mmCIF file with all atom_site columns, C-alpha atoms in Angstrom:
data_model
loop_
_atom_site.group_PDB
_atom_site.id
_atom_site.type_symbol
_atom_site.label_atom_id
_atom_site.label_alt_id
_atom_site.label_comp_id
_atom_site.label_asym_id
_atom_site.label_entity_id
_atom_site.label_seq_id
_atom_site.pdbx_PDB_ins_code
_atom_site.Cartn_x
_atom_site.Cartn_y
_atom_site.Cartn_z
_atom_site.occupancy
_atom_site.B_iso_or_equiv
_atom_site.pdbx_formal_charge
_atom_site.auth_seq_id
_atom_site.auth_comp_id
_atom_site.auth_asym_id
_atom_site.auth_atom_id
_atom_site.pdbx_PDB_model_num
ATOM 1   C CA . ALA A 1 1   ? 0.072   0.143  -0.109  1.00 0.00 ? 1   ALA A CA 1
ATOM 2   C CA . GLY A 1 2   ? 1.182   3.539  -0.526  1.00 0.00 ? 2   GLY A CA 1
ATOM 3   C CA . GLN A 1 3   ? 3.280   2.763  -3.613  1.00 0.00 ? 3   GLN A CA 1
ATOM 4   C CA . PRO A 1 4   ? 2.482   4.948  -6.786  1.00 0.00 ? 4   PRO A CA 1
ATOM 5   C CA . ALA A 1 5   ? 0.395   3.417  -9.455  1.00 0.00 ? 5   ALA A CA 1
ATOM 6   C CA . GLN A 1 6   ? 2.047   1.602  -12.084 1.00 0.00 ? 6   GLN A CA 1
ATOM 7   C CA . GLY A 1 7   ? 0.321   1.029  -15.221 1.00 0.00 ? 7   GLY A CA 1
ATOM 8   C CA . GLY A 1 8   ? -2.884  2.393  -13.755 1.00 0.00 ? 8   GLY A CA 1
ATOM 9   C CA . GLY A 1 9   ? -3.725  -0.689 -11.909 1.00 0.00 ? 9   GLY A CA 1
ATOM 10  C CA . LYS A 1 10  ? -3.183  -0.710 -7.916  1.00 0.00 ? 10  LYS A CA 1
ATOM 11  C CA . VAL A 1 11  ? -6.588  -1.211 -6.105  1.00 0.00 ? 11  VAL A CA 1
ATOM 12  C CA . GLU A 1 12  ? -6.994  -0.236 -2.213  1.00 0.00 ? 12  GLU A CA 1
ATOM 13  C CA . GLU A 1 13  ? -9.536  0.957  0.107   1.00 0.00 ? 13  GLU A CA 1
ATOM 14  C CA . LEU A 1 14  ? -10.040 4.704  0.942   1.00 0.00 ? 14  LEU A CA 1
ATOM 15  C CA . GLY A 1 15  ? -11.803 6.575  3.022   1.00 0.00 ? 15  GLY A CA 1
ATOM 16  C CA . LEU A 1 16  ? -13.835 9.116  1.124   1.00 0.00 ? 16  LEU A CA 1
ATOM 17  C CA . PHE A 1 17  ? -14.710 12.860 1.496   1.00 0.00 ? 17  PHE A CA 1
ATOM 18  C CA . PRO A 1 18  ? -17.405 14.105 -0.742  1.00 0.00 ? 18  PRO A CA 1
ATOM 19  C CA . LEU A 1 19  ? -17.162 17.773 -1.716  1.00 0.00 ? 19  LEU A CA 1
ATOM 20  C CA . GLY A 1 20  ? -18.662 20.253 -4.188  1.00 0.00 ? 20  GLY A CA 1
ATOM 21  C CA . LEU A 1 21  ? -15.366 20.584 -6.036  1.00 0.00 ? 21  LEU A CA 1
ATOM 22  C CA . VAL A 1 22  ? -12.454 18.779 -7.642  1.00 0.00 ? 22  VAL A CA 1
ATOM 23  C CA . LEU A 1 23  ? -8.994  18.360 -6.015  1.00 0.00 ? 23  LEU A CA 1
ATOM 24  C CA . ASN A 1 24  ? -6.489  18.496 -8.853  1.00 0.00 ? 24  ASN A CA 1
ATOM 25  C CA . PRO A 1 25  ? -2.970  16.643 -8.338  1.00 0.00 ? 25  PRO A CA 1
ATOM 26  C CA . GLY A 1 26  ? -0.609  19.063 -7.027  1.00 0.00 ? 26  GLY A CA 1
ATOM 27  C CA . ALA A 1 27  ? -3.454  21.555 -5.725  1.00 0.00 ? 27  ALA A CA 1
ATOM 28  C CA . THR A 1 28  ? -3.585  22.372 -1.937  1.00 0.00 ? 28  THR A CA 1
ATOM 29  C CA . LEU A 1 29  ? -6.968  22.293 -0.047  1.00 0.00 ? 29  LEU A CA 1
ATOM 30  C CA . PRO A 1 30  ? -7.475  23.819 3.504   1.00 0.00 ? 30  PRO A CA 1
ATOM 31  C CA . LEU A 1 31  ? -10.578 22.194 5.178   1.00 0.00 ? 31  LEU A CA 1
ATOM 32  C CA . HIS A 1 32  ? -12.281 23.032 8.530   1.00 0.00 ? 32  HIS A CA 1
ATOM 33  C CA . ILE A 1 33  ? -13.838 19.693 9.475   1.00 0.00 ? 33  ILE A CA 1
ATOM 34  C CA . PHE A 1 34  ? -16.925 19.662 11.835  1.00 0.00 ? 34  PHE A CA 1
ATOM 35  C CA . GLU A 1 35  ? -18.900 16.718 11.041  1.00 0.00 ? 35  GLU A CA 1
ATOM 36  C CA . MET A 1 36  ? -18.005 13.829 13.318  1.00 0.00 ? 36  MET A CA 1
ATOM 37  C CA . ARG A 1 37  ? -17.896 11.128 10.806  1.00 0.00 ? 37  ARG A CA 1
ATOM 38  C CA . TYR A 1 38  ? -15.158 13.418 8.689   1.00 0.00 ? 38  TYR A CA 1
ATOM 39  C CA . ARG A 1 39  ? -13.322 14.067 12.104  1.00 0.00 ? 39  ARG A CA 1
ATOM 40  C CA . ASN A 1 40  ? -13.004 10.364 12.526  1.00 0.00 ? 40  ASN A CA 1
ATOM 41  C CA . LEU A 1 41  ? -11.536 10.028 8.664   1.00 0.00 ? 41  LEU A CA 1
ATOM 42  C CA . MET A 1 42  ? -9.171  12.765 9.112   1.00 0.00 ? 42  MET A CA 1
ATOM 43  C CA . SER A 1 43  ? -7.749  11.522 12.683  1.00 0.00 ? 43  SER A CA 1
ATOM 44  C CA . LYS A 1 44  ? -7.533  7.709  11.082  1.00 0.00 ? 44  LYS A CA 1
ATOM 45  C CA . ALA A 1 45  ? -5.533  9.209  7.891   1.00 0.00 ? 45  ALA A CA 1
ATOM 46  C CA . TRP A 1 46  ? -3.197  11.313 10.354  1.00 0.00 ? 46  TRP A CA 1
ATOM 47  C CA . GLU A 1 47  ? -2.562  8.284  12.547  1.00 0.00 ? 47  GLU A CA 1
ATOM 48  C CA . GLY A 1 48  ? -2.053  6.033  9.471   1.00 0.00 ? 48  GLY A CA 1
ATOM 49  C CA . ASP A 1 49  ? -0.647  6.918  5.920   1.00 0.00 ? 49  ASP A CA 1
ATOM 50  C CA . LYS A 1 50  ? -1.877  10.588 5.814   1.00 0.00 ? 50  LYS A CA 1
ATOM 51  C CA . LYS A 1 51  ? -4.274  9.493  2.825   1.00 0.00 ? 51  LYS A CA 1
ATOM 52  C CA . PHE A 1 52  ? -7.968  10.050 1.864   1.00 0.00 ? 52  PHE A CA 1
ATOM 53  C CA . GLY A 1 53  ? -9.967  10.145 -1.179  1.00 0.00 ? 53  GLY A CA 1
ATOM 54  C CA . ILE A 1 54  ? -11.659 13.438 -2.405  1.00 0.00 ? 54  ILE A CA 1
ATOM 55  C CA . VAL A 1 55  ? -14.559 13.042 -4.557  1.00 0.00 ? 55  VAL A CA 1
ATOM 56  C CA . MET A 1 56  ? -16.819 15.441 -6.083  1.00 0.00 ? 56  MET A CA 1
ATOM 57  C CA . TYR A 1 57  ? -20.553 15.207 -4.939  1.00 0.00 ? 57  TYR A CA 1
ATOM 58  C CA . ASP A 1 58  ? -23.727 16.797 -6.554  1.00 0.00 ? 58  ASP A CA 1
ATOM 59  C CA . ASN A 1 59  ? -25.842 17.750 -3.710  1.00 0.00 ? 59  ASN A CA 1
ATOM 60  C CA . ASP A 1 60  ? -29.028 18.468 -5.834  1.00 0.00 ? 60  ASP A CA 1
ATOM 61  C CA . GLU A 1 61  ? -28.799 15.243 -7.779  1.00 0.00 ? 61  GLU A CA 1
ATOM 62  C CA . GLY A 1 62  ? -27.447 12.933 -4.944  1.00 0.00 ? 62  GLY A CA 1
ATOM 63  C CA . LEU A 1 63  ? -24.688 11.694 -7.029  1.00 0.00 ? 63  LEU A CA 1
ATOM 64  C CA . TRP A 1 64  ? -21.044 11.153 -6.446  1.00 0.00 ? 64  TRP A CA 1
ATOM 65  C CA . ALA A 1 65  ? -18.202 11.289 -9.144  1.00 0.00 ? 65  ALA A CA 1
ATOM 66  C CA . ARG A 1 66  ? -16.676 7.952  -10.454 1.00 0.00 ? 66  ARG A CA 1
ATOM 67  C CA . VAL A 1 67  ? -13.240 9.760  -10.557 1.00 0.00 ? 67  VAL A CA 1
ATOM 68  C CA . GLY A 1 68  ? -11.758 11.205 -7.424  1.00 0.00 ? 68  GLY A CA 1
ATOM 69  C CA . THR A 1 69  ? -8.224  12.284 -6.296  1.00 0.00 ? 69  THR A CA 1
ATOM 70  C CA . VAL A 1 70  ? -6.029  10.994 -3.243  1.00 0.00 ? 70  VAL A CA 1
ATOM 71  C CA . ALA A 1 71  ? -5.596  13.921 -0.757  1.00 0.00 ? 71  ALA A CA 1
ATOM 72  C CA . LEU A 1 72  ? -2.249  13.761 1.469   1.00 0.00 ? 72  LEU A CA 1
ATOM 73  C CA . LEU A 1 73  ? -2.756  15.187 4.873   1.00 0.00 ? 73  LEU A CA 1
ATOM 74  C CA . LYS A 1 74  ? 0.146   18.051 5.207   1.00 0.00 ? 74  LYS A CA 1
ATOM 75  C CA . ARG A 1 75  ? -1.478  19.680 8.187   1.00 0.00 ? 75  ARG A CA 1
ATOM 76  C CA . PHE A 1 76  ? -3.690  18.568 11.243  1.00 0.00 ? 76  PHE A CA 1
ATOM 77  C CA . GLN A 1 77  ? -4.755  21.071 13.874  1.00 0.00 ? 77  GLN A CA 1
ATOM 78  C CA . PRO A 1 78  ? -7.242  19.910 16.337  1.00 0.00 ? 78  PRO A CA 1
ATOM 79  C CA . LEU A 1 79  ? -9.524  22.732 17.862  1.00 0.00 ? 79  LEU A CA 1
ATOM 80  C CA . PRO A 1 80  ? -10.491 23.137 21.433  1.00 0.00 ? 80  PRO A CA 1
ATOM 81  C CA . ASP A 1 81  ? -14.100 22.474 20.306  1.00 0.00 ? 81  ASP A CA 1
ATOM 82  C CA . GLY A 1 82  ? -13.362 18.968 18.723  1.00 0.00 ? 82  GLY A CA 1
ATOM 83  C CA . LYS A 1 83  ? -13.247 20.570 15.074  1.00 0.00 ? 83  LYS A CA 1
ATOM 84  C CA . ILE A 1 84  ? -10.061 20.143 13.066  1.00 0.00 ? 84  ILE A CA 1
ATOM 85  C CA . LEU A 1 85  ? -8.163  22.435 10.364  1.00 0.00 ? 85  LEU A CA 1
ATOM 86  C CA . THR A 1 86  ? -6.428  20.466 7.909   1.00 0.00 ? 86  THR A CA 1
ATOM 87  C CA . VAL A 1 87  ? -4.312  21.237 4.636   1.00 0.00 ? 87  VAL A CA 1
ATOM 88  C CA . SER A 1 88  ? -4.155  18.396 2.107   1.00 0.00 ? 88  SER A CA 1
ATOM 89  C CA . GLU A 1 89  ? -2.426  18.444 -1.205  1.00 0.00 ? 89  GLU A CA 1
ATOM 90  C CA . GLY A 1 90  ? -3.997  16.432 -4.086  1.00 0.00 ? 90  GLY A CA 1
ATOM 91  C CA . ALA A 1 91  ? -1.947  13.375 -5.368  1.00 0.00 ? 91  ALA A CA 1
ATOM 92  C CA . GLU A 1 92  ? -3.069  10.419 -7.633  1.00 0.00 ? 92  GLU A CA 1
ATOM 93  C CA . ARG A 1 93  ? -6.214  10.394 -9.310  1.00 0.00 ? 93  ARG A CA 1
ATOM 94  C CA . PHE A 1 94  ? -8.436  7.148  -9.057  1.00 0.00 ? 94  PHE A CA 1
ATOM 95  C CA . ARG A 1 95  ? -11.568 5.722  -10.356 1.00 0.00 ? 95  ARG A CA 1
ATOM 96  C CA . VAL A 1 96  ? -14.380 4.530  -7.733  1.00 0.00 ? 96  VAL A CA 1
ATOM 97  C CA . VAL A 1 97  ? -14.763 0.455  -8.260  1.00 0.00 ? 97  VAL A CA 1
ATOM 98  C CA . ASN A 1 98  ? -17.223 -0.103 -5.533  1.00 0.00 ? 98  ASN A CA 1
ATOM 99  C CA . VAL A 1 99  ? -18.599 1.409  -2.077  1.00 0.00 ? 99  VAL A CA 1
ATOM 100 C CA . SER A 1 100 ? -17.355 -1.026 0.404   1.00 0.00 ? 100 SER A CA 1
ATOM 101 C CA . ARG A 1 101 ? -18.954 0.758  3.412   1.00 0.00 ? 101 ARG A CA 1
ATOM 102 C CA . ASP A 1 102 ? -21.961 3.191  3.302   1.00 0.00 ? 102 ASP A CA 1
ATOM 103 C CA . GLY A 1 103 ? -21.615 6.428  5.526   1.00 0.00 ? 103 GLY A CA 1
ATOM 104 C CA . ASP A 1 104 ? -23.831 7.260  8.297   1.00 0.00 ? 104 ASP A CA 1
ATOM 105 C CA . ALA A 1 105 ? -23.566 9.889  10.918  1.00 0.00 ? 105 ALA A CA 1
ATOM 106 C CA . LEU A 1 106 ? -20.558 8.517  12.649  1.00 0.00 ? 106 LEU A CA 1
ATOM 107 C CA . SER A 1 107 ? -18.889 6.610  9.869   1.00 0.00 ? 107 SER A CA 1
ATOM 108 C CA . TYR A 1 108 ? -17.462 7.879  6.785   1.00 0.00 ? 108 TYR A CA 1
ATOM 109 C CA . THR A 1 109 ? -17.977 6.236  3.252   1.00 0.00 ? 109 THR A CA 1
ATOM 110 C CA . LYS A 1 110 ? -15.182 3.772  2.350   1.00 0.00 ? 110 LYS A CA 1
ATOM 111 C CA . ALA A 1 111 ? -14.505 2.519  -1.015  1.00 0.00 ? 111 ALA A CA 1
ATOM 112 C CA . MET A 1 112 ? -12.202 0.259  -3.314  1.00 0.00 ? 112 MET A CA 1
ATOM 113 C CA . VAL A 1 113 ? -10.460 2.436  -5.669  1.00 0.00 ? 113 VAL A CA 1
ATOM 114 C CA . GLN A 1 114 ? -8.234  1.834  -8.873  1.00 0.00 ? 114 GLN A CA 1
ATOM 115 C CA . TYR A 1 115 ? -5.307  4.323  -9.609  1.00 0.00 ? 115 TYR A CA 1
ATOM 116 C CA . ILE A 1 116 ? -5.321  6.109  -12.834 1.00 0.00 ? 116 ILE A CA 1
ATOM 117 C CA . ASP A 1 117 ? -1.757  6.432  -14.522 1.00 0.00 ? 117 ASP A CA 1
ATOM 118 C CA . ASP A 1 118 ? -2.124  10.054 -15.750 1.00 0.00 ? 118 ASP A CA 1
ATOM 119 C CA . GLU A 1 119 ? 0.775   9.409  -17.681 1.00 0.00 ? 119 GLU A CA 1
ATOM 120 C CA . GLU A 1 120 ? -0.583  6.326  -19.591 1.00 0.00 ? 120 GLU A CA 1
ATOM 121 C CA . ALA A 1 121 ? -4.060  8.130  -20.023 1.00 0.00 ? 121 ALA A CA 1
ATOM 122 C CA . GLY A 1 122 ? -2.559  11.056 -21.650 1.00 0.00 ? 122 GLY A CA 1
ATOM 123 C CA . GLU A 1 123 ? -4.316  14.505 -21.755 1.00 0.00 ? 123 GLU A CA 1
#
């Protein structure tokens, strides 16, 4: 786990954070985390491999994008009220293969994802 995708094939499970935006590889994203399920996601990522997935979510349609981006946690600052300030950087892109755990009030969504080799895919 944690190795760069070779040939666009590596598959692993990631916790997903749905947002109304696309995180591009190399871009920086500051977030103010207040929902308990996403506090759990950030804490687990910070204690582990620092990775989670950002997937665009359309609130109006209730739909997830099929492609997302790995976010690498660079800064993790818990606040006195339990909320968390984070700064992440976009890494590899991935395709959502299937949802392995649906989210609820306390649990974030997890999915099996397959990395996309952008150099192989071309522009």
